Amino acid sequence: MTRHPCLAVEQRWPDPFAERYRQAGFWRGETFAAVLRARTAAAPDDIAVVAGETRWRYRELAARAAATAGRFLDLGYRPGDRVIVQLPNIPEFLSVAFGLFEAGIVPVFALPAHRITEISHFAAAAEASGYVISGAADGFDYCGLADELCRRLPAIRHVVVAAGDPGRFVALTDRPGGTPAASAAPATGPQASEVALMQISGGSTGLPKLIPRSHDDYLYSVRASAEICRLDRRSVYLGVLPIAHNFPMSSPGVFGTLYAGGTVVLSPAPSPEIAFPIIARERVTMTAMVPPLALAWLEAARTGRHDLSSLRVLQVGGAKFTPEAARRVRPVLGTTLQQVFGMAEGLVNYTRLDDPEAVIVETQGRPISPDDELLIVDDDDQPVAEGSAGHLLTRGPYTIRAYHNHPAANARSFTAEGFYRTGDVVRRTPDGNLVVQGRSNDLINRGGEKLSAEEVEDHLLAHPQVHDAVMVAVPDRYLGERSCAFVIARGEPPKPADLRAWVRDRGLAEFKVPDRVVFVDSFLTTAVGKISRGDLRRRLAEQAAPSPPAHPAKG
Ligand code: OOB
C-alpha cells in the first residue's frame, strides 16, 4: 500500500470552498505529471529546456522525469515522503521536480543561498528523508553542506547528486532513460487534491515556514498566470532568478511555460552580461526579475550591444518597483513591463499586458482569480474606507489555509475565517489595482530576498559579547531596504565585522547577514514595553550617513 501526501485537516479548504473552486473550473483534478505527459504527447519534439549547449525536447524531459521517479522508488522512497531539493538553474531542476511529482514524493524547494542552519531546519520541519543537490555550484560546496546535514539529521537517508560527479553520494542517473521499477511504482499516481510540493515562506517572525501546495491549487495559479501572460507554444521564458522561488517557478515562470508547451531557457546568472547574449541567441520572449536587477538591466541596455528585440514582457516583482524606474522600461528595453505582487503562500497580482501605461507603472496590479477575496483592514481587522491604506488579508482558490505543521504560526497568520494575513500594507485604486505601501511586520525585503529580523536577532543574541540586539530595515535606493542591527554590547563591544562573520558562520544565507551594525547604550521602549523599532529607524534616519554596501544583492 502506498501513502499519498494528503493535506492535513487544518490545511484543507472547507468543503463548500473546495466545491465552489471545482465547479468554477479552477481546480480541474489535473496533476503535474499528467500535464507533462499531455504536452509530451502533443509535441514530443518541441524544445522544453535549454541551458548552454544542452537542449532537451519534451520527450527527453519526460523520460528523465520518469527515470528520476524510478530512481527514487528504487531507493526506497514512497509517495508522501519529503525530499529537500536545493538546485541552481540547471535542466535537472525540472527533471527532478517532475520525477518527484510523478512518484508522489514531495519536493521541498530550498533556495541555493540557504545554508546549513536553514536546510537542517527545513529538513527537520518537513521530516525529510532525502536531499538533492548538484555538487559544487556558484563556488559553494553543497557536498560539504550535505555531510553536515547527514551528521545533524540521521533521518536523511540519501544525498542525491542531480548533475556532475556524485562522489561519495548517490547519482541521479543510474538508470538513464529507464522507467520506474514495476515493483516499486505506486499503483496510482498522486491525486490532484494532494500536496505536490512545499515552498519556503519569507518568514516575518522567527524561522522560515513550509508552505504546502496541492496540484489543484498550484496548477490553477500556474495555468491562469500563463493565460494572463498569453504564453503559448512559441513562448521562450528565461529563468534568471533562482527558479526554486515561487515567482520564476509559477508566476507563470518555468512551470507556466511548460504548461503552455513553450521553451524554458535557464541562465546560470542574472547579470546582463550573461543574460543578454542568451536572450539574443534563444529569442527569449519573457523573463522575470526583482527591482534591483531590473535597474541593472536598464542601465546595461542603454549601451545597446545585444539584440533584445524578441523580448515582449519583462516582469518585475518580489519588492516594490518605483514608478520612476518602471517608467523607463518601455523606452529603454522596448518591452511591456508587468508588475507582479505575489507571495509563496498564494495570492498573485499582475498588471495586465494591455493595461494603460499609468496602471502598469504606478500599481502592482490585481489578483489572478475572480474568487480571490481581498480585505483591506485596520489594526482591529475592520475594513478601512475604500482607497485608504490598510493591512491586506486574502483567501482564495490558491492561497493556503495553513502552514505545514506549525500551529503557533497558523494562529498568528490566519484569521478564524481562513484569511491569510499577508503582512503587507496596501491601498486599492478606484479601478481595482493594488498599490503596495509597505509592511506591517518585521520582515525585511532586501531587493526581493526576504528575511525575518527576529531570526537574525536570535543569532546575534547567541554571541557572548551581545547583551541585546534588534534589527530593522533601512531604506535603500538600490535594494529598497537594507538591514541594520542595533546592538547593546555586553562589556567590550565586538567589531561589527566580527559580528557579521558570526552570523554568517552560524550557517545562514548571506543575504541575512546584517548590512550594518550600530552599537547603542539602550533601546527606547514603547508604551507596552516593546522595543521601539520605529525609534531605531528614526535614529538611523537622523544619522543619515549613507554607508557603502556591505555585500551586493544577488546579481
Ligand atoms: C514573492 O514571494 P515571497 O513569498 O518571496 O514574498 C512575498 C512578499 C509579499 O508579501 C510582499 O511583502 C513582497 O514580498 N512583494 C512585493 C511585491 N512582490 C512581492 N512588495 C512590493 N511590490 C511587489 N511587486 O516575492 C513573489 C511570489 C510570486 C510572485 C511574485 C513575487
XYZ file of C-alpha atoms and ligand atoms in Angstrom:
586
model
C 0.000 0.000 0.000
C 1.285 3.466 -0.769
C 0.534 6.535 1.266
C -0.136 9.706 -0.647
C 0.698 13.131 0.746
C -2.664 14.484 1.842
C -3.227 17.982 3.121
C -3.565 17.946 6.902
C -7.044 18.750 8.209
C -6.213 22.384 9.025
C -4.648 22.861 5.572
C -7.726 21.754 3.640
C -10.140 24.209 2.131
C -13.533 23.691 3.790
C -15.844 21.600 1.587
C -18.077 24.448 0.339
C -14.992 26.328 -0.888
C -13.422 23.275 -2.492
C -16.744 22.524 -4.146
C -17.010 26.065 -5.497
C -13.439 26.073 -6.842
C -14.107 22.786 -8.655
C -17.470 23.971 -10.021
C -15.883 27.162 -11.294
C -13.318 25.090 -13.191
C -10.339 26.414 -11.211
C -9.468 23.013 -9.792
C -9.532 20.507 -12.620
C -8.186 17.381 -10.976
C -5.029 17.711 -13.045
C -1.592 16.703 -11.686
C 1.846 17.961 -12.709
C 2.807 14.546 -14.060
C -0.341 14.494 -16.219
C 0.472 17.954 -17.605
C 3.946 16.896 -18.694
C 2.542 13.695 -20.213
C -0.048 15.682 -22.172
C 2.479 18.219 -23.513
C 4.868 15.438 -24.447
C 2.153 13.533 -26.285
C 1.103 16.685 -28.164
C 4.555 17.835 -29.278
C 7.301 15.402 -28.226
C 9.953 17.073 -30.372
C 9.382 20.649 -29.237
C 12.222 22.013 -27.131
C 11.302 22.045 -23.436
C 14.517 23.194 -21.754
C 17.676 24.952 -22.887
C 20.759 25.633 -20.772
C 24.027 26.467 -22.513
C 24.563 23.758 -25.120
C 22.013 21.436 -23.517
C 18.639 21.216 -25.269
C 16.022 18.754 -24.085
C 12.937 18.037 -26.119
C 9.690 17.359 -24.269
C 10.153 13.636 -24.743
C 13.613 13.797 -23.188
C 12.424 15.821 -20.212
C 9.585 13.323 -19.719
C 11.947 10.337 -19.996
C 14.340 11.850 -17.492
C 11.494 12.643 -15.119
C 10.299 9.027 -15.371
C 13.834 7.787 -14.705
C 14.076 10.081 -11.677
C 10.780 8.749 -10.343
C 12.097 5.207 -10.808
C 15.391 6.023 -9.146
C 13.730 7.373 -6.017
C 11.307 4.474 -5.813
C 14.227 2.058 -6.214
C 16.000 3.831 -3.372
C 13.009 3.030 -1.193
C 11.192 6.386 -1.199
C 7.436 6.204 -1.165
C 4.610 8.580 -2.060
C 4.231 11.149 0.674
C 7.927 11.176 1.606
C 9.554 14.598 1.620
C 12.855 15.423 -0.073
C 14.749 18.732 0.165
C 15.683 19.942 -3.322
C 18.405 22.593 -3.459
C 19.402 23.061 -7.076
C 20.593 26.020 -9.132
C 19.107 26.867 -12.534
C 20.044 23.676 -14.362
C 17.820 21.457 -16.569
C 17.920 18.716 -13.927
C 15.917 21.045 -11.680
C 12.936 20.324 -13.916
C 13.516 16.602 -14.421
C 13.920 16.159 -10.643
C 10.802 18.216 -9.907
C 8.625 16.348 -12.411
C 10.147 13.000 -11.409
C 9.255 13.563 -7.771
C 5.772 14.784 -8.765
C 5.268 11.615 -10.780
C 6.308 9.411 -7.861
C 4.135 11.362 -5.423
C 7.244 12.330 -3.426
C 7.050 15.912 -2.169
C 9.930 18.227 -3.067
C 10.665 20.991 -0.558
C 12.309 23.707 -2.634
C 15.172 25.437 -0.824
C 16.992 28.364 -2.416
C 20.627 27.949 -3.490
C 21.515 30.706 -0.981
C 20.313 28.699 2.010
C 22.942 27.236 4.305
C 23.117 24.522 6.949
C 21.037 26.288 9.600
C 18.176 26.838 7.182
C 18.461 23.488 5.378
C 18.532 21.488 8.610
C 15.528 23.464 9.850
C 13.554 22.739 6.646
C 14.548 19.077 6.715
C 13.528 18.684 10.348
C 10.261 20.608 9.902
C 9.354 18.618 6.774
C 10.577 15.342 8.280
C 12.519 14.939 5.051
C 14.357 11.724 4.282
C 16.369 12.821 1.227
C 18.375 15.780 -0.062
C 19.013 16.619 -3.740
C 21.973 18.850 -4.676
C 24.234 19.437 -7.653
C 27.711 19.124 -6.158
C 29.534 22.431 -6.352
C 27.698 25.422 -7.788
C 28.449 29.150 -7.730
C 31.703 28.395 -5.936
C 29.934 26.796 -2.966
C 30.452 23.205 -1.891
C 26.991 21.734 -1.404
C 28.566 18.320 -0.698
C 30.096 19.728 2.492
C 26.682 21.068 3.450
C 25.189 17.627 2.747
C 27.746 15.925 5.013
C 26.875 18.285 7.827
C 23.132 17.762 7.244
C 23.533 13.975 7.442
C 25.535 14.365 10.655
C 22.822 16.510 12.207
C 19.829 14.604 10.887
C 20.204 10.828 10.659
C 16.719 10.711 9.083
C 18.312 11.849 5.787
C 18.771 8.507 4.050
C 20.334 9.672 0.795
C 22.030 12.667 -0.727
C 21.244 12.523 -4.432
C 23.503 14.464 -6.794
C 21.448 15.635 -9.757
C 24.294 16.691 -12.054
C 28.024 16.123 -12.265
C 30.202 13.734 -10.301
C 28.260 12.224 -7.368
C 31.479 11.416 -5.481
C 30.553 9.732 -2.203
C 26.824 10.315 -2.743
C 24.111 8.797 -4.922
C 23.912 9.628 -8.626
C 20.571 10.516 -10.133
C 21.317 8.941 -13.461
C 21.999 5.291 -12.694
C 19.022 4.394 -14.823
C 19.435 6.587 -17.899
C 16.277 6.547 -19.949
C 14.861 3.967 -17.571
C 11.312 3.622 -16.474
C 10.042 3.310 -12.920
C 10.725 -0.108 -11.458
C 7.455 -2.007 -11.699
C 7.842 -3.485 -8.224
C 8.164 -0.117 -6.539
C 5.883 2.037 -8.675
C 2.743 3.204 -6.883
C -0.418 1.598 -8.215
C -1.917 5.008 -8.926
C -0.282 8.393 -9.204
C -0.953 11.153 -6.712
C -4.387 12.753 -6.644
C -4.733 16.406 -7.591
C -6.014 17.323 -4.131
C -2.796 16.103 -2.507
C 0.363 18.039 -1.695
C 2.552 18.434 -4.787
C 5.385 20.469 -3.307
C 6.438 22.725 -0.491
C 7.742 26.257 -0.797
C 9.619 28.249 1.830
C 7.995 31.337 3.336
C 9.999 34.542 3.614
C 9.196 34.356 7.312
C 8.146 37.528 9.102
C 8.700 36.102 12.557
C 11.341 33.621 13.551
C 12.313 30.754 11.307
C 11.006 30.329 7.755
C 7.880 28.198 7.475
C 6.886 25.493 4.995
C 4.080 26.141 2.527
C 2.241 23.059 1.233
C 0.789 23.483 -2.270
C -1.571 20.944 -3.817
C -1.609 20.015 -7.516
C -5.090 21.519 -7.807
C -4.311 24.903 -6.310
C -0.793 25.365 -7.655
C -1.717 24.274 -11.170
C -4.644 26.675 -11.169
C -2.311 29.592 -10.393
C 0.161 28.333 -12.994
C -2.463 27.902 -15.731
C -4.223 31.194 -15.036
C -0.868 33.024 -14.882
C 0.128 31.548 -18.236
C -3.178 32.786 -19.680
C -2.771 36.280 -18.223
C 0.735 36.423 -19.713
C -0.514 34.945 -23.018
C 2.033 32.152 -23.081
C 1.832 29.579 -25.870
C 3.987 27.053 -27.717
C 6.129 29.812 -29.182
C 6.910 31.405 -25.841
C 10.521 31.344 -24.680
C 10.881 32.083 -20.961
C 14.255 32.947 -19.480
C 14.827 31.870 -15.870
C 17.244 34.359 -14.356
C 16.181 34.400 -10.691
C 16.647 31.105 -8.819
C 13.734 29.035 -10.164
C 13.187 27.456 -6.743
C 11.475 30.727 -5.829
C 7.730 30.895 -6.348
C 7.900 33.877 -8.746
C 10.093 32.353 -11.515
C 8.700 28.910 -10.727
C 4.996 29.555 -11.167
C 4.045 33.166 -11.921
C 3.892 31.875 -14.658
C 7.605 31.051 -14.625
C 9.065 27.770 -15.731
C 6.003 25.710 -14.838
C 3.669 28.106 -16.657
C 5.880 27.968 -19.729
C 5.850 24.169 -19.769
C 2.098 24.237 -19.132
C 1.728 26.287 -22.310
C 4.074 23.987 -24.251
C 6.747 26.677 -24.572
C 10.504 26.622 -24.046
C 12.304 27.301 -20.764
C 15.793 28.773 -21.085
C 17.920 28.768 -17.952
C 20.507 31.421 -17.277
C 23.378 30.451 -14.993
C 23.412 34.008 -13.577
C 21.069 37.008 -13.683
C 23.575 39.665 -14.745
C 23.040 41.433 -18.097
C 26.490 40.298 -19.298
C 25.364 36.679 -19.040
C 21.636 37.046 -19.800
C 21.647 39.470 -22.767
C 23.589 37.199 -25.149
C 21.245 34.341 -24.187
C 18.190 36.486 -24.981
C 19.641 37.308 -28.398
C 20.615 33.724 -29.181
C 17.453 31.966 -27.984
C 14.997 34.720 -29.000
C 13.658 34.937 -25.437
C 10.147 36.441 -25.210
C 9.682 36.847 -21.458
C 11.574 36.935 -18.182
C 11.073 37.838 -14.507
C 13.208 39.719 -12.031
C 13.445 41.729 -8.823
C 13.718 45.548 -8.882
C 17.492 45.889 -8.246
C 18.189 43.552 -11.144
C 15.765 45.459 -13.385
C 17.750 48.624 -12.611
C 20.974 46.869 -13.612
C 19.348 45.636 -16.858
C 18.023 49.111 -17.670
C 21.500 50.535 -17.192
C 23.173 47.846 -19.308
C 20.577 48.030 -22.102
C 21.432 51.654 -22.809
C 24.695 50.605 -24.419
C 22.561 48.552 -26.834
C 25.148 45.954 -27.825
C 22.762 42.999 -27.805
C 19.609 42.321 -29.786
C 16.814 42.234 -27.214
C 14.054 42.724 -29.789
C 12.458 39.314 -29.107
C 11.631 40.303 -25.513
C 7.898 41.049 -25.202
C 7.317 41.067 -21.436
C 9.564 41.971 -18.542
C 8.055 41.008 -15.195
C 9.243 42.827 -12.104
C 8.175 41.790 -8.616
C 9.192 40.467 -5.229
C 9.675 44.013 -3.917
C 8.321 47.450 -4.759
C 9.382 48.790 -8.151
C 9.344 52.566 -8.054
C 7.249 54.366 -10.690
C 10.376 56.299 -11.764
C 12.196 53.098 -12.657
C 9.048 51.451 -14.044
C 8.539 54.325 -16.452
C 11.904 53.638 -18.114
C 11.225 50.009 -19.030
C 9.314 50.521 -22.283
C 11.522 53.268 -23.762
C 14.809 51.596 -22.798
C 14.057 47.888 -23.299
C 11.213 48.152 -25.805
C 9.137 45.638 -23.830
C 5.927 45.732 -21.846
C 6.500 45.864 -18.113
C 4.356 43.632 -15.953
C 4.392 44.298 -12.222
C 3.899 41.183 -10.115
C 2.969 41.366 -6.450
C 2.797 37.860 -5.111
C 3.656 35.614 -2.217
C 4.635 31.970 -1.851
C 1.554 31.499 0.343
C -0.622 32.021 -2.723
C -2.154 35.303 -3.902
C -0.509 36.780 -7.003
C -1.437 40.135 -8.551
C -0.464 41.201 -12.058
C -0.783 44.324 -14.096
C -2.285 43.095 -17.376
C -0.334 43.360 -20.625
C -2.905 45.709 -22.212
C -3.388 47.943 -19.154
C -2.881 51.677 -19.686
C 0.745 52.679 -19.111
C -0.217 54.569 -15.910
C -1.588 51.366 -14.343
C 1.490 49.388 -15.389
C 3.864 51.972 -13.990
C 2.068 53.061 -10.834
C 0.381 49.939 -9.462
C 1.197 46.359 -8.531
C -1.830 45.020 -10.384
C -4.850 42.939 -9.422
C -5.435 39.308 -8.458
C -5.387 36.318 -10.770
C -8.789 34.967 -9.826
C -12.308 36.364 -9.604
C -12.536 34.225 -6.444
C -9.530 35.820 -4.747
C -11.114 37.573 -1.760
C -9.185 40.617 -0.572
C -9.828 42.574 2.616
C -8.010 45.785 3.447
C -8.364 46.319 7.196
C -7.198 48.400 10.149
C -5.406 47.123 13.263
C -8.719 45.731 14.571
C -9.425 43.803 11.359
C -12.156 46.301 10.385
C -12.348 47.318 6.713
C -10.794 50.723 6.017
C -12.553 53.299 3.832
C -12.246 52.400 0.126
C -8.997 53.847 -1.216
C -7.331 54.086 2.211
C -4.254 52.074 3.149
C -4.624 49.044 5.402
C -3.466 45.505 6.087
C -4.096 43.090 3.249
C -5.865 39.848 4.154
C -6.706 37.288 1.497
C -8.309 33.927 0.887
C -8.964 32.101 -2.345
C -8.528 29.082 -4.603
C -4.711 29.032 -4.495
C -3.926 30.677 -1.138
C -3.005 28.252 1.626
C -5.171 27.833 4.703
C -2.275 26.832 6.995
C 1.489 26.317 7.084
C 2.898 22.828 7.408
C 2.725 21.593 10.960
C 3.067 24.949 12.724
C 0.054 25.723 14.945
C 1.643 28.819 16.532
C 2.388 30.460 13.175
C -1.026 29.449 11.858
C -2.774 31.124 14.786
C -0.870 34.351 14.028
C -1.018 34.278 10.244
C -4.625 33.248 9.530
C -7.944 34.640 10.710
C -10.682 32.387 12.046
C -12.374 32.708 8.631
C -9.280 31.382 6.875
C -7.894 34.663 5.536
C -4.100 34.820 5.276
C -2.555 37.893 6.923
C -0.089 38.943 4.226
C 1.713 41.496 6.424
C 1.531 43.932 3.505
C 0.018 47.400 3.750
C -1.784 48.269 0.524
C -4.407 50.576 -0.901
C -6.757 49.906 -3.798
C -7.173 52.384 -6.636
C -10.681 53.156 -7.976
C -10.031 50.839 -10.937
C -9.262 47.932 -8.588
C -5.480 47.783 -8.732
C -3.333 47.464 -5.622
C -0.533 49.797 -4.613
C 1.859 48.343 -2.049
C 2.652 50.928 0.629
C 4.857 48.913 2.979
C 4.913 46.161 5.575
C 3.205 45.907 8.917
C 5.556 43.354 10.424
C 9.281 42.825 10.817
C 10.012 41.172 7.522
C 12.899 42.924 5.775
C 12.725 42.868 1.967
C 16.277 43.169 0.698
C 15.746 43.584 -3.029
C 13.239 40.714 -3.099
C 15.170 38.497 -0.683
C 13.115 38.255 2.495
C 14.496 37.928 5.990
C 12.962 37.921 9.420
C 14.523 40.445 11.803
C 13.696 38.107 14.653
C 15.511 35.149 13.108
C 18.763 37.122 12.780
C 18.370 38.754 16.209
C 18.296 35.278 17.769
C 21.678 34.531 16.222
C 23.138 37.868 17.316
C 21.918 37.225 20.867
C 23.876 33.988 20.957
C 27.147 35.981 20.734
C 28.909 36.200 24.143
C 29.529 39.959 23.785
C 25.926 40.785 22.817
C 23.545 41.795 25.565
C 20.625 42.694 23.310
C 20.024 43.121 19.567
C 17.285 44.500 17.329
C 17.388 44.540 13.562
C 15.409 46.968 11.401
C 15.064 47.756 7.718
C 16.620 50.959 6.444
C 15.528 52.455 3.133
C 17.992 51.945 0.314
C 17.910 53.483 -3.112
C 19.131 50.339 -4.857
C 17.760 47.406 -2.830
C 14.667 49.152 -1.458
C 15.698 48.053 2.030
C 18.869 47.013 3.792
C 19.258 45.601 7.284
C 20.764 47.372 10.271
C 21.356 45.615 13.579
C 21.327 47.761 16.719
C 23.314 46.054 19.426
C 23.844 46.664 23.128
C 27.202 45.125 23.917
C 27.999 43.118 26.999
C 31.297 44.618 28.153
C 33.723 45.431 25.348
C 31.794 45.717 22.023
C 32.932 43.278 19.324
C 33.948 44.646 15.904
C 30.936 44.978 13.539
C 32.770 42.806 11.002
C 33.201 40.099 13.631
C 29.508 40.146 14.427
C 28.660 39.871 10.749
C 31.082 36.953 10.401
C 29.431 35.397 13.462
C 26.029 35.397 11.778
C 27.490 34.005 8.550
C 29.392 31.280 10.414
C 26.236 30.154 12.106
C 25.199 28.799 8.715
C 22.773 31.424 7.435
C 22.189 32.639 3.879
C 24.457 35.566 3.029
C 21.504 37.921 2.466
C 20.585 37.607 6.164
C 23.959 38.934 7.381
C 23.279 42.467 8.732
C 24.387 45.142 6.289
C 25.224 47.445 9.162
C 25.873 47.020 12.856
C 25.395 50.000 15.192
C 26.225 49.867 18.909
C 23.897 51.727 21.265
C 23.628 52.051 25.049
C 19.898 51.408 25.312
C 16.694 50.907 23.333
C 13.628 53.078 23.760
C 10.594 51.017 24.639
C 7.018 51.625 23.550
C 4.147 52.217 25.945
C 3.589 48.458 26.261
C 7.259 47.848 26.950
C 8.227 46.571 23.496
C 11.446 47.793 21.936
C 10.584 50.631 19.597
C 11.795 49.695 16.144
C 10.355 52.994 14.954
C 12.713 54.861 17.275
C 15.678 52.922 15.923
C 14.674 53.707 12.340
C 14.437 57.405 13.281
C 17.871 57.312 14.871
C 19.248 55.903 11.642
C 17.468 58.489 9.524
C 18.923 61.243 11.731
C 22.444 59.909 11.311
C 21.682 59.539 7.576
C 25.274 58.730 6.828
C 24.953 56.509 3.779
C 27.200 53.517 4.249
C 28.750 51.627 1.339
C 27.039 48.343 0.520
C 28.352 45.653 2.800
C 27.593 42.983 0.243
C 25.722 43.411 -3.023
C 22.420 41.734 -3.735
C 22.377 38.687 -5.928
C 23.019 39.764 -9.485
C 7.269 36.848 -3.805
O 7.022 35.916 -2.838
P 7.703 35.877 -1.396
O 6.963 34.819 -0.661
O 9.180 35.750 -1.514
O 7.459 37.296 -0.728
C 6.171 37.830 -0.560
C 6.248 39.268 -0.103
C 4.928 39.985 -0.171
O 4.114 39.715 0.950
C 5.393 41.424 -0.234
O 5.768 41.877 1.027
C 6.626 41.348 -1.092
O 7.102 40.034 -0.962
N 6.357 41.634 -2.510
C 6.211 42.880 -3.040
C 5.993 42.688 -4.423
N 6.007 41.355 -4.685
C 6.239 40.735 -3.501
N 6.211 44.088 -2.473
C 6.012 45.161 -3.298
N 5.811 45.050 -4.627
C 5.790 43.845 -5.235
N 5.592 43.764 -6.565
O 8.018 37.784 -3.638
C 6.544 36.638 -5.095
C 5.825 35.467 -5.318
C 5.161 35.283 -6.523
C 5.223 36.263 -7.492
C 5.940 37.424 -7.275
C 6.602 37.611 -6.077
